[in-house]
Tab-separated table of C-alpha atoms and ligand atoms in Angstrom:
chain	number	residue	atom	x	y	z
A	1	MET	CA	24.705	-47.096	-25.564
A	2	GLY	CA	24.447	-44.832	-22.506
A	3	SER	CA	26.986	-43.786	-19.911
A	4	ARG	CA	28.506	-46.128	-17.341
A	5	PRO	CA	28.106	-45.261	-13.647
A	6	LEU	CA	31.110	-43.524	-12.117
A	7	PRO	CA	33.514	-45.652	-10.070
A	8	GLU	CA	33.231	-45.097	-6.312
A	9	THR	CA	36.582	-43.284	-6.278
A	10	VAL	CA	35.137	-40.463	-8.418
A	11	PRO	CA	32.869	-37.948	-6.640
A	12	THR	CA	29.522	-37.205	-8.285
A	13	THR	CA	30.074	-33.444	-8.128
A	14	MET	CA	33.153	-31.398	-8.963
A	15	SER	CA	34.559	-27.884	-9.063
A	16	ALA	CA	34.432	-26.138	-12.421
A	17	MET	CA	34.531	-22.667	-13.940
A	18	LEU	CA	31.293	-22.111	-15.852
A	19	LEU	CA	31.037	-19.639	-18.705
A	20	THR	CA	27.485	-18.373	-18.263
A	21	GLY	CA	27.135	-16.159	-21.345
A	22	HIS	CA	28.930	-13.823	-23.750
A	23	GLY	CA	30.435	-10.854	-21.958
A	24	ASP	CA	33.124	-9.700	-19.575
A	25	ILE	CA	35.082	-11.683	-17.018
A	26	ASP	CA	32.130	-11.842	-14.596
A	27	THR	CA	30.415	-14.288	-16.954
A	28	LEU	CA	32.946	-16.846	-15.601
A	29	VAL	CA	31.500	-18.318	-12.404
A	30	TYR	CA	33.333	-20.789	-10.132
A	31	ARG	CA	31.097	-23.545	-8.792
A	32	GLN	CA	31.839	-26.527	-6.569
A	33	ASP	CA	28.613	-28.441	-7.188
A	34	VAL	CA	28.785	-29.239	-10.895
A	35	SER	CA	27.808	-32.799	-11.884
A	36	THR	CA	30.830	-34.901	-12.772
A	37	PRO	CA	30.475	-36.123	-16.378
A	38	THR	CA	30.224	-39.841	-17.072
A	39	PRO	CA	32.131	-41.385	-19.993
A	40	ARG	CA	29.961	-42.573	-22.882
A	41	ALA	CA	30.881	-45.406	-25.222
A	42	GLY	CA	34.314	-44.747	-26.713
A	43	GLU	CA	35.189	-42.109	-24.108
A	44	VAL	CA	37.523	-41.886	-21.144
A	45	LEU	CA	36.912	-39.861	-18.001
A	46	VAL	CA	39.977	-37.753	-17.266
A	47	LYS	CA	40.913	-36.307	-13.876
A	48	VAL	CA	42.315	-32.972	-14.979
A	49	THR	CA	45.720	-31.902	-13.679
A	50	ALA	CA	46.495	-28.961	-16.028
A	51	THR	CA	44.774	-27.125	-18.878
A	52	ALA	CA	46.515	-24.496	-20.991
A	53	LYS	CA	44.872	-21.120	-21.560
A	54	ASN	CA	44.350	-19.983	-25.092
A	55	ASN	CA	43.390	-16.655	-26.562
A	56	THR	CA	40.288	-18.348	-27.917
A	57	ASP	CA	38.869	-18.611	-24.359
A	58	ARG	CA	38.607	-14.833	-24.221
A	59	LYS	CA	37.484	-14.455	-27.826
A	60	ALA	CA	34.742	-17.067	-27.435
A	61	ARG	CA	33.626	-15.463	-24.176
A	62	GLU	CA	33.428	-12.042	-25.779
A	63	GLY	CA	31.853	-13.421	-28.975
A	64	LEU	CA	34.666	-12.192	-31.206
A	65	TYR	CA	34.342	-14.633	-34.103
A	66	PRO	CA	32.379	-12.663	-36.728
A	67	THR	CA	32.515	-14.094	-40.243
A	68	LYS	CA	30.116	-11.752	-42.046
A	69	ASP	CA	29.242	-8.573	-40.171
A	70	LYS	CA	32.117	-6.870	-38.356
A	71	GLY	CA	30.055	-6.099	-35.254
A	72	GLU	CA	28.264	-9.402	-34.752
A	73	VAL	CA	28.707	-11.328	-31.487
A	74	ALA	CA	29.477	-14.791	-32.780
A	75	SER	CA	31.092	-18.102	-31.938
A	76	PHE	CA	32.100	-21.008	-34.174
A	77	ALA	CA	29.272	-22.144	-36.459
A	78	MET	CA	31.161	-23.764	-39.342
A	79	GLY	CA	28.907	-26.842	-39.252
A	80	GLY	CA	25.827	-24.673	-39.890
A	81	SER	CA	24.706	-23.494	-36.470
A	82	PRO	CA	26.474	-22.088	-33.363
A	83	THR	CA	27.770	-24.813	-31.056
A	84	LEU	CA	28.628	-22.645	-28.020
A	85	THR	CA	25.767	-22.932	-25.528
A	86	PHE	CA	25.709	-21.865	-21.880
A	87	PRO	CA	26.730	-22.814	-19.308
A	88	ARG	CA	29.938	-24.078	-20.889
A	89	ILE	CA	33.209	-25.218	-19.288
A	90	GLN	CA	36.057	-23.754	-21.357
A	91	GLY	CA	39.648	-24.989	-21.602
A	92	ALA	CA	40.955	-26.855	-24.654
A	93	ASP	CA	44.438	-28.182	-23.981
A	94	ILE	CA	43.837	-30.771	-21.298
A	95	VAL	CA	46.289	-33.009	-19.437
A	96	GLY	CA	45.271	-35.497	-16.775
A	97	ARG	CA	44.858	-39.151	-15.939
A	98	VAL	CA	42.240	-41.665	-17.032
A	99	VAL	CA	40.047	-42.579	-14.041
A	100	ALA	CA	37.156	-44.359	-15.801
A	101	VAL	CA	36.455	-45.777	-19.257
A	102	GLY	CA	33.248	-45.981	-21.264
A	103	ASP	CA	31.937	-49.035	-23.110
A	104	GLY	CA	34.337	-50.344	-25.710
A	105	VAL	CA	37.427	-48.748	-24.161
A	106	ASP	CA	40.205	-51.002	-22.843
A	107	ALA	CA	40.400	-50.847	-19.038
A	108	ALA	CA	44.183	-51.006	-19.421
A	109	ARG	CA	43.991	-47.287	-20.086
A	110	LEU	CA	43.091	-46.573	-16.452
A	111	GLY	CA	45.834	-44.497	-14.844
A	112	GLU	CA	47.316	-43.391	-18.164
A	113	ARG	CA	48.560	-39.796	-18.395
A	114	GLY	CA	47.619	-38.093	-21.620
A	115	LEU	CA	47.164	-34.936	-23.652
A	116	LEU	CA	43.885	-34.255	-25.461
A	117	ASP	CA	43.661	-33.558	-29.176
A	118	PHE	CA	41.207	-30.700	-28.554
A	119	ASN	CA	39.158	-30.981	-31.748
A	120	LEU	CA	35.493	-31.922	-32.014
A	121	TYR	CA	35.971	-33.645	-35.366
A	122	ALA	CA	32.843	-33.932	-37.492
A	123	ASP	CA	33.887	-37.309	-38.907
A	124	GLN	CA	36.690	-39.876	-38.968
A	125	ARG	CA	38.622	-38.384	-41.900
A	126	ARG	CA	42.271	-38.113	-40.997
A	127	ASN	CA	43.535	-35.557	-43.477
A	128	ILE	CA	40.851	-32.860	-43.534
A	129	ASN	CA	38.882	-30.906	-40.920
A	130	LEU	CA	36.336	-28.644	-42.548
A	131	THR	CA	34.234	-27.608	-39.549
A	132	PRO	CA	36.653	-26.654	-36.771
A	133	ASP	CA	35.195	-26.831	-33.271
A	134	TYR	CA	36.713	-27.891	-29.978
A	135	TYR	CA	36.446	-29.082	-26.386
A	136	GLY	CA	35.848	-25.961	-24.325
A	137	HIS	CA	33.595	-24.478	-27.029
A	138	GLY	CA	31.175	-26.977	-28.611
A	139	ALA	CA	31.525	-29.372	-25.637
A	140	ASP	CA	32.794	-29.008	-22.073
A	141	GLY	CA	36.548	-28.642	-21.615
A	142	GLY	CA	39.199	-28.726	-18.930
A	143	TYR	CA	38.497	-25.826	-16.551
A	144	ALA	CA	37.101	-28.441	-14.176
A	145	GLU	CA	38.245	-31.382	-12.089
A	146	TYR	CA	36.979	-33.979	-14.590
A	147	VAL	CA	36.192	-34.121	-18.299
A	148	ALA	CA	34.911	-36.900	-20.585
A	149	VAL	CA	36.657	-37.064	-23.980
A	150	PRO	CA	37.066	-39.542	-26.846
A	151	ALA	CA	39.538	-42.277	-25.942
A	152	ASP	CA	41.235	-42.096	-29.355
A	153	GLN	CA	41.916	-38.369	-28.930
A	154	PHE	CA	43.385	-38.647	-25.447
A	155	HIS	CA	46.953	-39.459	-26.372
A	156	HIS	CA	49.189	-41.270	-23.901
A	157	VAL	CA	52.360	-39.279	-23.200
A	158	ALA	CA	54.478	-40.956	-20.524
A	159	ASN	CA	57.628	-38.773	-20.785
A	160	PRO	CA	58.516	-38.337	-17.092
A	161	GLU	CA	60.794	-35.394	-17.912
A	162	LEU	CA	57.671	-33.337	-18.715
A	163	SER	CA	55.476	-32.133	-15.862
A	164	ASP	CA	51.728	-32.126	-16.477
A	165	GLY	CA	51.785	-28.326	-16.756
A	166	GLU	CA	54.563	-28.466	-19.342
A	167	LEU	CA	52.688	-31.084	-21.344
A	168	ALA	CA	49.550	-28.903	-21.312
A	169	ALA	CA	51.686	-26.015	-22.593
A	170	MET	CA	52.314	-28.114	-25.727
A	171	GLY	CA	48.581	-28.452	-26.340
A	172	MET	CA	47.169	-28.878	-29.791
A	173	CYS	CA	45.297	-25.553	-29.936
A	174	SER	CA	48.640	-23.836	-30.489
A	175	TYR	CA	50.793	-26.630	-31.913
A	176	GLN	CA	48.299	-28.139	-34.342
A	177	THR	CA	47.301	-24.696	-35.610
A	178	ALA	CA	50.964	-23.848	-36.101
A	179	TYR	CA	51.667	-27.092	-37.930
A	180	HIS	CA	48.579	-26.764	-40.136
A	181	MET	CA	49.697	-23.241	-41.072
A	182	MET	CA	52.944	-24.785	-42.280
A	183	THR	CA	51.450	-27.778	-44.090
A	184	SER	CA	48.833	-25.557	-45.796
A	185	ALA	CA	51.606	-23.358	-47.193
A	186	GLY	CA	53.755	-26.389	-48.058
A	187	ILE	CA	56.755	-25.224	-46.018
A	188	LYS	CA	59.877	-27.145	-46.961
A	189	ALA	CA	63.303	-27.610	-45.408
A	190	GLY	CA	65.575	-24.645	-46.040
A	191	GLU	CA	62.785	-22.116	-46.582
A	192	ARG	CA	62.847	-18.733	-44.850
A	193	VAL	CA	59.656	-18.367	-42.813
A	194	LEU	CA	58.484	-15.144	-41.137
A	195	VAL	CA	56.662	-15.922	-37.873
A	196	THR	CA	54.557	-13.028	-36.546
A	197	GLY	CA	53.174	-12.916	-32.976
A	198	ALA	CA	56.270	-14.973	-32.294
A	199	SER	CA	56.242	-14.989	-28.486
A	200	GLY	CA	52.701	-16.355	-28.114
A	201	GLY	CA	51.514	-19.933	-27.926
A	202	VAL	CA	51.229	-20.413	-31.696
A	203	GLY	CA	54.339	-18.355	-32.483
A	204	THR	CA	56.614	-20.308	-30.142
A	205	ALA	CA	55.207	-23.533	-31.616
A	206	LEU	CA	55.921	-22.273	-35.159
A	207	ILE	CA	59.539	-21.475	-34.352
A	208	GLN	CA	60.118	-24.986	-33.024
A	209	LEU	CA	58.197	-26.713	-35.797
A	210	CYS	CA	60.114	-24.826	-38.495
A	211	ARG	CA	63.350	-26.106	-36.956
A	212	THR	CA	61.903	-29.599	-36.617
A	213	ILE	CA	61.369	-29.828	-40.387
A	214	GLY	CA	64.536	-27.901	-41.271
A	215	ALA	CA	62.989	-24.547	-42.229
A	216	VAL	CA	64.466	-21.249	-40.989
A	217	PRO	CA	62.161	-19.134	-38.772
A	218	TYR	CA	62.484	-15.346	-38.529
A	219	ALA	CA	60.561	-14.078	-35.493
A	220	LEU	CA	58.639	-10.795	-35.379
A	221	SER	CA	58.302	-9.687	-31.777
A	222	GLN	CA	59.468	-7.137	-29.246
A	223	GLN	CA	63.170	-6.624	-28.662
A	224	ASP	CA	63.125	-7.578	-24.970
A	225	LYS	CA	61.920	-11.058	-25.966
A	226	ALA	CA	64.768	-11.521	-28.456
A	227	GLY	CA	66.994	-13.633	-26.185
A	228	PRO	CA	64.425	-16.336	-25.360
A	229	LEU	CA	63.199	-16.423	-28.982
A	230	LEU	CA	66.742	-16.955	-30.266
A	231	ASP	CA	67.221	-19.686	-27.646
A	232	LEU	CA	64.033	-21.334	-28.895
A	233	GLY	CA	65.364	-21.484	-32.442
A	234	ALA	CA	64.629	-18.165	-34.160
A	235	GLU	CA	67.282	-17.318	-36.764
A	236	ALA	CA	66.822	-13.614	-35.983
A	237	VAL	CA	64.301	-11.465	-34.128
A	238	LEU	CA	62.705	-8.539	-35.945
A	239	ASP	CA	61.320	-5.561	-34.032
A	240	ARG	CA	57.609	-4.853	-34.443
A	241	SER	CA	57.801	-1.491	-32.681
A	242	ASP	CA	58.935	0.198	-35.921
A	243	MET	CA	57.439	-1.251	-39.085
A	244	SER	CA	58.329	1.716	-41.323
A	245	GLY	CA	61.407	0.086	-42.849
A	246	PHE	CA	60.356	-3.484	-42.276
A	247	THR	CA	61.554	-4.948	-45.577
A	248	GLU	CA	64.999	-3.408	-44.954
A	249	GLN	CA	65.018	-4.995	-41.459
A	250	VAL	CA	64.280	-8.345	-43.089
A	251	LYS	CA	66.910	-7.951	-45.825
A	252	ALA	CA	69.513	-7.163	-43.168
A	253	VAL	CA	69.011	-10.565	-41.534
A	254	THR	CA	68.397	-12.676	-44.663
A	255	GLY	CA	71.365	-11.326	-46.607
A	256	GLY	CA	69.011	-9.580	-49.015
A	257	ALA	CA	66.914	-12.659	-49.821
A	258	PRO	CA	63.104	-12.572	-49.720
A	259	ILE	CA	61.009	-14.412	-47.145
A	260	ASP	CA	59.576	-17.573	-48.722
A	261	ALA	CA	56.393	-17.721	-46.644
A	262	VAL	CA	54.699	-15.781	-43.847
A	263	MET	CA	52.940	-17.420	-40.886
A	264	ASP	CA	50.696	-14.565	-39.781
A	265	LEU	CA	48.970	-14.313	-36.402
A	266	VAL	CA	48.765	-10.523	-36.334
A	267	GLY	CA	46.732	-9.362	-39.353
A	268	GLY	CA	45.499	-5.751	-39.339
A	269	GLU	CA	47.666	-3.119	-40.981
A	270	MET	CA	50.807	-5.211	-40.651
A	271	THR	CA	49.858	-7.987	-43.066
A	272	ASP	CA	50.564	-5.783	-46.096
A	273	ARG	CA	54.071	-5.106	-44.715
A	274	PHE	CA	54.577	-8.863	-44.317
A	275	ILE	CA	53.647	-9.397	-47.982
A	276	ASP	CA	56.289	-6.787	-48.970
A	277	THR	CA	58.993	-9.041	-47.534
A	278	MET	CA	58.113	-11.815	-49.994
A	279	ILE	CA	57.690	-9.877	-53.256
A	280	PHE	CA	60.446	-7.239	-53.415
A	281	ASP	CA	62.559	-9.411	-55.721
A	282	MET	CA	60.454	-12.014	-57.519
A	283	GLN	CA	63.415	-13.165	-59.632
A	284	ALA	CA	65.228	-14.252	-56.494
A	285	ARG	CA	62.407	-16.662	-55.644
A	286	ASP	CA	61.919	-20.241	-56.726
A	287	SER	CA	58.414	-20.679	-55.275
A	288	TYR	CA	55.220	-18.632	-55.100
A	289	PRO	CA	54.907	-16.265	-52.118
A	290	ARG	CA	52.659	-17.855	-49.485
A	291	LEU	CA	50.858	-16.448	-46.454
A	292	SER	CA	49.042	-18.578	-43.877
A	293	ILE	CA	46.838	-16.651	-41.476
A	294	ALA	CA	45.371	-18.154	-38.308
A	295	GLY	CA	44.937	-15.153	-36.043
A	296	ALA	CA	44.452	-11.409	-36.060
A	297	SER	CA	45.825	-10.134	-32.746
A	298	GLY	CA	46.701	-6.810	-34.394
A	299	GLY	CA	43.319	-6.193	-36.074
A	300	ASN	CA	40.580	-8.089	-37.885
A	301	ILE	CA	40.490	-5.887	-40.993
A	302	SER	CA	43.374	-5.358	-43.459
A	303	GLU	CA	43.350	-3.260	-46.602
A	304	ILE	CA	45.166	-5.209	-49.302
A	305	MET	CA	44.963	-4.590	-53.051
A	306	TRP	CA	43.815	-7.678	-54.937
A	307	THR	CA	45.928	-6.659	-57.948
A	308	ARG	CA	48.962	-6.942	-55.682
A	309	ILE	CA	47.865	-10.416	-54.611
A	310	TYR	CA	47.153	-11.832	-58.055
A	311	LEU	CA	49.914	-10.135	-60.019
A	312	TYR	CA	52.536	-11.313	-57.526
A	313	GLN	CA	50.646	-14.631	-57.244
A	314	VAL	CA	50.555	-14.517	-53.460
A	315	GLN	CA	48.860	-17.640	-52.144
A	316	ILE	CA	46.800	-17.006	-49.010
A	317	PHE	CA	45.711	-19.824	-46.689
A	318	GLY	CA	43.128	-19.379	-43.932
A	319	VAL	CA	43.878	-21.836	-41.149
A	320	SER	CA	41.819	-23.118	-38.242
A	321	HIS	CA	43.041	-26.029	-36.139
A	322	GLY	CA	44.199	-29.014	-38.215
A	323	THR	CA	43.700	-32.699	-38.833
A	324	ARG	CA	43.889	-35.967	-36.904
A	325	GLU	CA	46.995	-36.865	-38.904
A	326	GLU	CA	48.726	-33.645	-37.865
A	327	ALA	CA	47.800	-34.097	-34.187
A	328	GLU	CA	49.276	-37.596	-34.250
A	329	GLN	CA	52.495	-36.351	-35.847
A	330	LEU	CA	52.806	-33.700	-33.126
A	331	ILE	CA	52.218	-36.261	-30.366
A	332	ALA	CA	54.983	-38.401	-31.907
A	333	TRP	CA	57.352	-35.409	-31.852
A	334	ILE	CA	56.412	-34.638	-28.208
A	335	ARG	CA	57.018	-38.269	-27.213
A	336	GLY	CA	60.335	-38.179	-29.072
A	337	GLY	CA	61.465	-35.021	-27.229
A	338	GLN	CA	61.679	-32.907	-30.408
A	339	LEU	CA	59.387	-30.176	-29.037
A	340	LYS	CA	59.897	-28.151	-25.886
A	341	PRO	CA	57.267	-26.588	-23.635
A	342	VAL	CA	57.253	-22.816	-23.221
A	343	LEU	CA	55.397	-22.435	-19.942
A	344	HIS	CA	55.142	-18.968	-18.434
A	345	ALA	CA	53.117	-19.666	-15.270
A	346	ALA	CA	50.353	-21.671	-13.611
A	347	PHE	CA	47.212	-20.299	-11.922
A	348	LYS	CA	44.587	-22.025	-9.754
A	349	LEU	CA	41.265	-22.789	-11.408
A	350	SER	CA	39.425	-20.763	-8.753
A	351	GLU	CA	41.648	-17.804	-9.739
A	352	LEU	CA	40.852	-17.895	-13.449
A	353	HIS	CA	39.716	-14.253	-13.325
A	354	ALA	CA	43.211	-13.274	-12.174
A	355	ALA	CA	44.726	-15.446	-14.922
A	356	GLU	CA	42.528	-13.767	-17.558
A	357	ARG	CA	43.523	-10.309	-16.344
A	358	TYR	CA	47.186	-11.297	-16.255
A	359	PHE	CA	46.944	-12.692	-19.799
A	360	VAL	CA	45.305	-9.558	-21.200
A	361	ASN	CA	47.707	-7.154	-19.430
A	362	ARG	CA	50.838	-9.287	-19.758
A	363	GLY	CA	54.141	-7.526	-19.708
A	364	SER	CA	56.907	-7.533	-22.247
A	365	HIS	CA	58.642	-10.452	-20.469
A	366	TYR	CA	55.774	-12.847	-21.255
A	367	LEU	CA	56.502	-15.840	-23.477
A	368	GLY	CA	54.458	-18.946	-24.241
A	369	LYS	CA	51.612	-20.342	-22.186
A	370	ILE	CA	49.674	-20.047	-18.953
A	371	VAL	CA	48.217	-23.230	-17.487
A	372	ILE	CA	45.240	-23.559	-15.165
A	373	VAL	CA	45.320	-26.225	-12.450
A	374	PRO	CA	42.325	-27.430	-10.385
A	375	ASP	CA	42.727	-26.263	-6.767
A	376	SER	CA	42.700	-29.896	-5.599
A	377	GLU	CA	45.746	-30.589	-7.837
A	378	TRP	CA	47.569	-27.341	-7.122
A	379	ALA	CA	50.212	-28.626	-4.698
A	380	SER	CA	51.421	-31.320	-7.121
A	381	HIS	CA	50.902	-29.726	-10.515
A	382	GLY	CA	50.464	-25.957	-10.116
A	383	ALA	CA	52.724	-24.769	-7.298
A	384	PRO	CA	55.982	-25.733	-9.078
A	385	HIS	CA	55.034	-23.366	-11.931
A	386	ALA	CA	53.359	-20.578	-9.916
A	387	LEU	CA	54.134	-16.928	-10.481
A	388	GLU	CA	56.143	-15.750	-7.493
A	389	GLU	CA	53.669	-13.015	-6.592
A	390	THR	CA	50.620	-15.381	-6.574
A	391	SER	CA	52.088	-18.457	-4.922
B	401	NAP	N1	42.835	-20.287	-36.197
B	401	NAP	C1	43.090	-21.077	-35.168
B	401	NAP	O1	42.815	-22.278	-35.180
B	401	NAP	C2	43.769	-20.488	-33.992
B	401	NAP	C3	44.278	-21.321	-32.995
B	401	NAP	C4	44.998	-20.750	-31.969
B	401	NAP	C5	45.134	-19.354	-31.930
B	401	NAP	N2	44.561	-18.587	-32.877
B	401	NAP	C6	44.727	-17.133	-32.896
B	401	NAP	O2	46.077	-16.883	-33.242
B	401	NAP	C7	46.551	-15.720	-32.558
B	401	NAP	C8	47.752	-16.113	-31.755
B	401	NAP	O3	47.331	-17.067	-30.767
B	401	NAP	P1	48.219	-17.304	-29.487
B	401	NAP	O4	47.536	-18.310	-28.665
B	401	NAP	O5	49.620	-17.513	-29.901
B	401	NAP	O6	48.035	-15.897	-28.805
B	401	NAP	P2	48.958	-15.168	-27.801
B	401	NAP	O7	49.647	-16.171	-26.953
B	401	NAP	O8	48.074	-14.150	-27.225
B	401	NAP	O9	50.060	-14.487	-28.742
B	401	NAP	C9	49.776	-13.488	-29.640
B	401	NAP	C10	51.060	-12.708	-29.884
B	401	NAP	O10	50.792	-11.766	-30.905
B	401	NAP	C11	51.558	-10.596	-30.667
B	401	NAP	N3	50.655	-9.455	-30.642
B	401	NAP	C12	49.640	-9.236	-29.780
B	401	NAP	N4	49.026	-8.079	-30.069
B	401	NAP	C13	49.660	-7.574	-31.148
B	401	NAP	C14	49.484	-6.395	-31.929
B	401	NAP	N5	48.527	-5.512	-31.652
B	401	NAP	N6	50.305	-6.199	-32.968
B	401	NAP	C15	51.278	-7.105	-33.255
B	401	NAP	N7	51.492	-8.225	-32.554
B	401	NAP	C16	50.687	-8.453	-31.518
B	401	NAP	C17	52.276	-10.792	-29.347
B	401	NAP	O11	53.562	-11.327	-29.659
B	401	NAP	P3	54.905	-10.454	-29.702
B	401	NAP	O12	54.912	-9.629	-28.457
B	401	NAP	O13	55.964	-11.490	-29.751
B	401	NAP	O14	54.857	-9.623	-30.948
B	401	NAP	C18	51.504	-11.891	-28.683
B	401	NAP	O15	52.285	-12.653	-27.806
B	401	NAP	C19	45.373	-15.227	-31.712
B	401	NAP	O16	44.717	-14.203	-32.430
B	401	NAP	C20	44.502	-16.448	-31.566
B	401	NAP	O17	43.158	-16.107	-31.352
B	401	NAP	C21	43.899	-19.129	-33.907
């Protein structure tokens, strides 16, 4: 089955930010004559109102996903071959409204507001996702006025208390990754969980999700972010500016008890210090030490002794994205008001270069997410969240 023609209300061309190759920010080119996609069978066409920025946009652009040779320029290729081709429209965490449906999709969905589960799943399995890839990488994403996505992954979220920008800030790239980190490590209610990179998109999701299931999150961050992180649910905020006595810092806030599991987004030299916090008193534990790692903002290489790992029986889980089941659980929590958006600011799509620079050079006050709003939607969906200096 092919695509249906676009309804007359949808223009045949649109504005979009095209990623034209691996490289610096100039590889992102704003165009206003890009063909509007048409929904294929099983898809909906979404008029985009807000798309959250993720660190992966920059990493994919720069080709920073090596899996074998440290220096290789690489993107995701878990299914066997690279799926990032150019030009590509990036942007994973998409919110908007359904403006057309493909064959087999109920027309009652027209007008529905939703949030995309950003994964390009290889199959229909609900509890496993072995070849992570996503909209904005292996297929076009939301840095555009329109995007065509699978109807069953565009989840209806009515919740009028959430603006479109706020809903995008709860996108699955951060929240599903965070949740899959927790499910991989089998986090249970009552457990002490160290969350590193705590102020970022995944870190702020982890803090909330720990509280949602009754676990106790300890945030590693910078001291001037302590107030907002405590408000979000952190039990205590640990200071990453001085890691020399890190285990003592942890003991001071846990009453001397070890961390049960680490959710690591930092990697590099710090990961070994994080492991220390779990193994200093093995007799005080009643579970194996566990470390989930889903990011390496502090460095891609760590030196860790394997004897330390196997003698202390540290279980290490590599995490990318998550499963359909987990996305659906998160959507249920969003609909139920259990999760809160942490939205830092909105930028216009045409000003994505400025957003990228802001993201890379962000100050110590930064917490949570940036969202990108098509210029045509700015007045309704971007302006209320604009940074004062750019509005
Ligand atoms: N595997 C996956 O599926 C997946 C999915 C999403 C993201 N990721 C990765 O996970 C990581 C976090 O993603 P994110 O979207 O939350 O990114 P983010 O918003 O950029 O947050 C990263 C946080 O890490 C901390 N940090 C940055 N540089 C650091 C350094 N040199 N040393 C120690 N801490 C540092 C900062 O928090 P503080 O200032 O609070 O310390 C920063 O806010 C990224 O590396 C991203 O690429 C992976």
